Amino acid sequence: PYRETGTFSEVQAAKFGDNSGRLPSTPHLFAAVAAALNAPGGQHALLISGESGAGKTEAARAALAFLARRCGASEVVRDRLLHSNPVLEAFGNARTRQNGNSSRFGKFVEVHISHAGRVVGGTLKPYMLEASRVAGKLPEAESTYHIFYQIRAALGAIAGASGSTSGGDGGADGKIWQTLSWAPAWGAAGGVP
């Protein structure tokens, strides 16, 4: 289970946060980002990869936060960089046997840094969405994308407020309820009320 270890803390960020070019010799994600920022040239890349549950999403989030802190970014730019991920996760993450919030897509993140060295924006391009999660039969203990359960919960809340559970004729709406195989425990784990 996930627990905070301080690896991406403010204390760690401060060790790699100055622009002197002198970095601690220990391997660290922030060291890779800082080395890229200190390297000559205007375009650099950082590839984050690993097995399911290895922390790629957390590492990407930490790298973006470090960039925003190190280079400086307006509050609006920083918030958009750091807070867009939950929306993407709803559309592209699903429960697997190994991980209750597994990214089922790749993402290419491009951060725009001005000539003055400030983060001024970014672009995120998702790719390779696992289509079998939408239309195929899933293995036991796995689920489709979180967004479908979140929509189902919202429809259930609306239906409950209006006294209806079938959307009128019980046809297509009933199939949606059945297809999603709603489990309250999974809804709570996915952050769905």
C-alpha positions as a printed Julia matrix, in Angstrom:
193×3 Matrix{Float64}:
   0.0     0.0     0.0
   1.03    3.56   -0.72
   2.53    5.55    2.12
   4.41    8.83    2.14
   8.19    8.4     2.38
   9.31   11.98    1.85
  10.96   11.19   -1.48
   9.25   14.12   -3.22
   9.0    16.44   -0.2
   9.83   20.13   -0.11
  13.04   19.24    1.75
  14.14   17.0    -1.14
  13.07   19.61   -3.71
  15.19   22.24   -1.93
  18.3    20.05   -2.29
  17.91   20.13   -6.07
  16.23   23.51   -6.37
  19.07   25.97   -6.74
  20.4    27.03  -10.1
  24.08   26.69   -9.18
  24.58   23.55  -11.23
  25.93   21.72   -8.16
  23.63   18.76   -7.51
  23.76   16.09   -4.82
  25.37   12.9    -6.14
  22.51   10.6    -5.07
  20.19    9.42   -7.86
  16.82   11.15   -7.68
  14.01   12.18  -10.02
  14.62   15.83   -9.12
  18.29   15.4   -10.06
  17.27   14.23  -13.55
  14.93   17.22  -13.97
  17.54   19.66  -12.63
  20.24   18.18  -14.89
  17.99   18.68  -17.92
  17.34   22.28  -16.9
  21.07   22.92  -16.46
  22.06   21.21  -19.73
  22.81   23.29  -22.83
  20.18   23.5   -25.51
  16.52   24.29  -25.46
  14.77   20.93  -25.69
  15.09   18.1   -23.21
  13.08   14.96  -22.47
  12.4    12.88  -19.4
  10.97    9.38  -19.89
   9.15    7.91  -16.91
   8.45    4.2   -17.25
   7.89    1.19  -15.02
   5.65   -1.72  -14.17
   2.05   -1.38  -13.0
   1.97    0.28   -9.6
   5.59    1.44   -9.77
   4.65    5.1    -9.26
   4.85    6.57  -12.78
   1.86    8.86  -12.21
   3.24   10.07   -8.88
   6.69   10.59  -10.42
   5.21   12.64  -13.29
   3.22   14.74  -10.82
   6.33   15.29   -8.67
   8.43   16.23  -11.71
   5.84   18.81  -12.8
   5.61   20.22   -9.27
   9.41   20.44   -9.09
   9.56   22.23  -12.46
   6.9    24.72  -11.36
   8.78   25.33   -8.09
  12.28   25.48   -9.58
  11.48   27.6   -12.61
   8.62   29.58  -11.19
   5.13   29.53  -12.61
   2.08   31.66  -12.1
  -0.54   30.18   -9.78
  -2.89   29.57  -12.73
  -0.24   27.72  -14.78
   0.91   25.69  -11.77
  -2.65   24.7   -10.87
  -3.46   23.67  -14.42
  -0.3    21.56  -14.67
  -0.83   19.84  -11.36
  -4.61   19.57  -11.12
  -5.49   18.31  -14.6
  -4.34   14.79  -13.75
  -7.45   13.69  -11.76
  -9.64   14.47  -14.77
  -7.38   12.41  -17.03
  -7.31    9.6   -14.49
 -11.12    9.43  -14.44
 -11.18    8.89  -18.2
  -8.07    6.71  -18.47
  -7.61    4.79  -15.22
  -9.26    1.55  -14.17
  -9.02   -1.07  -11.48
  -6.74   -4.01  -12.3
  -5.78   -6.99  -10.16
  -2.48   -5.29   -9.24
  -3.6    -1.68   -8.82
  -6.92   -0.07   -7.92
  -6.08    3.08   -9.89
  -4.0     1.87  -12.83
  -3.36    4.18  -15.78
  -4.54    2.37  -18.89
  -3.05    4.92  -21.28
   0.21    6.66  -22.0
   0.66   10.39  -21.82
   3.09   12.79  -23.42
   3.56   15.93  -21.34
   5.24   18.95  -22.9
   6.14   21.82  -20.56
   6.69   25.24  -22.12
   9.46   27.29  -20.51
  10.06   30.91  -21.53
  13.47   32.32  -22.51
  13.54   33.83  -19.03
  13.31   30.31  -17.57
   9.71   30.44  -16.24
   7.1    27.74  -16.83
   4.46   29.42  -18.99
   2.28   26.47  -19.98
   2.11   22.89  -21.03
   0.46   20.38  -23.3
  -0.64   16.9   -22.34
  -1.42   14.37  -25.06
  -2.88   11.02  -23.98
  -2.32    8.05  -26.29
  -2.74    4.27  -26.48
  -6.02    4.09  -24.53
  -6.86    0.47  -23.76
 -10.06    0.1   -25.84
 -10.84   -3.42  -24.58
 -11.84   -1.86  -21.24
 -14.8    -0.16  -22.91
 -16.21   -2.86  -25.17
 -14.73   -6.15  -24.01
 -15.36   -8.61  -21.2
 -12.96   -7.89  -18.36
 -11.14  -10.44  -16.24
 -12.45  -11.09  -12.74
 -11.58   -8.37  -10.19
 -11.01   -5.75  -12.92
 -13.21   -2.86  -13.97
 -13.7    -0.43  -16.8
 -12.67    3.23  -16.66
 -13.53    5.17  -13.49
 -15.56    7.76  -15.4
 -18.3     5.22  -16.21
 -18.8     4.48  -12.5
 -18.74    8.17  -11.68
 -21.4     8.85  -14.32
 -23.42    5.89  -13.06
 -23.26    7.24   -9.5
 -24.39   10.67  -10.73
 -27.28    9.12  -12.69
 -28.2     7.1    -9.61
 -28.23   10.23   -7.47
 -30.4    12.03  -10.03
 -32.73    9.05  -10.34
 -32.94    8.77   -6.55
 -33.79   12.45   -6.24
 -36.57   12.12   -8.82
 -37.85    8.76   -7.49
 -36.97    6.97  -10.75
 -34.48    4.13  -11.07
 -34.96    3.09  -14.65
 -34.97    6.31  -16.64
 -38.58    5.75  -17.73
 -38.8     2.59  -19.83
 -36.12    0.51  -18.14
 -34.64   -0.32  -21.55
 -31.25    1.13  -22.45
 -30.8     2.65  -18.99
 -31.35   -0.75  -17.35
 -28.66   -2.26  -19.57
 -26.18    0.42  -18.52
 -26.81   -0.4   -14.85
 -26.38   -4.11  -15.49
 -23.28   -3.74  -17.7
 -21.41   -1.71  -15.13
 -22.07   -4.33  -12.4
 -22.08   -1.67   -9.71
 -20.4    -2.66   -6.46
 -20.79   -0.13   -3.6
 -17.37   -1.04   -2.16
 -15.69   -0.25   -5.47
 -17.61    3.01   -5.7
 -16.29    4.09   -2.31
 -12.73    3.03   -3.25
 -12.95    5.03   -6.48
 -14.01    8.17   -4.66
 -17.61    7.86   -5.88
 -20.21    8.53   -3.16
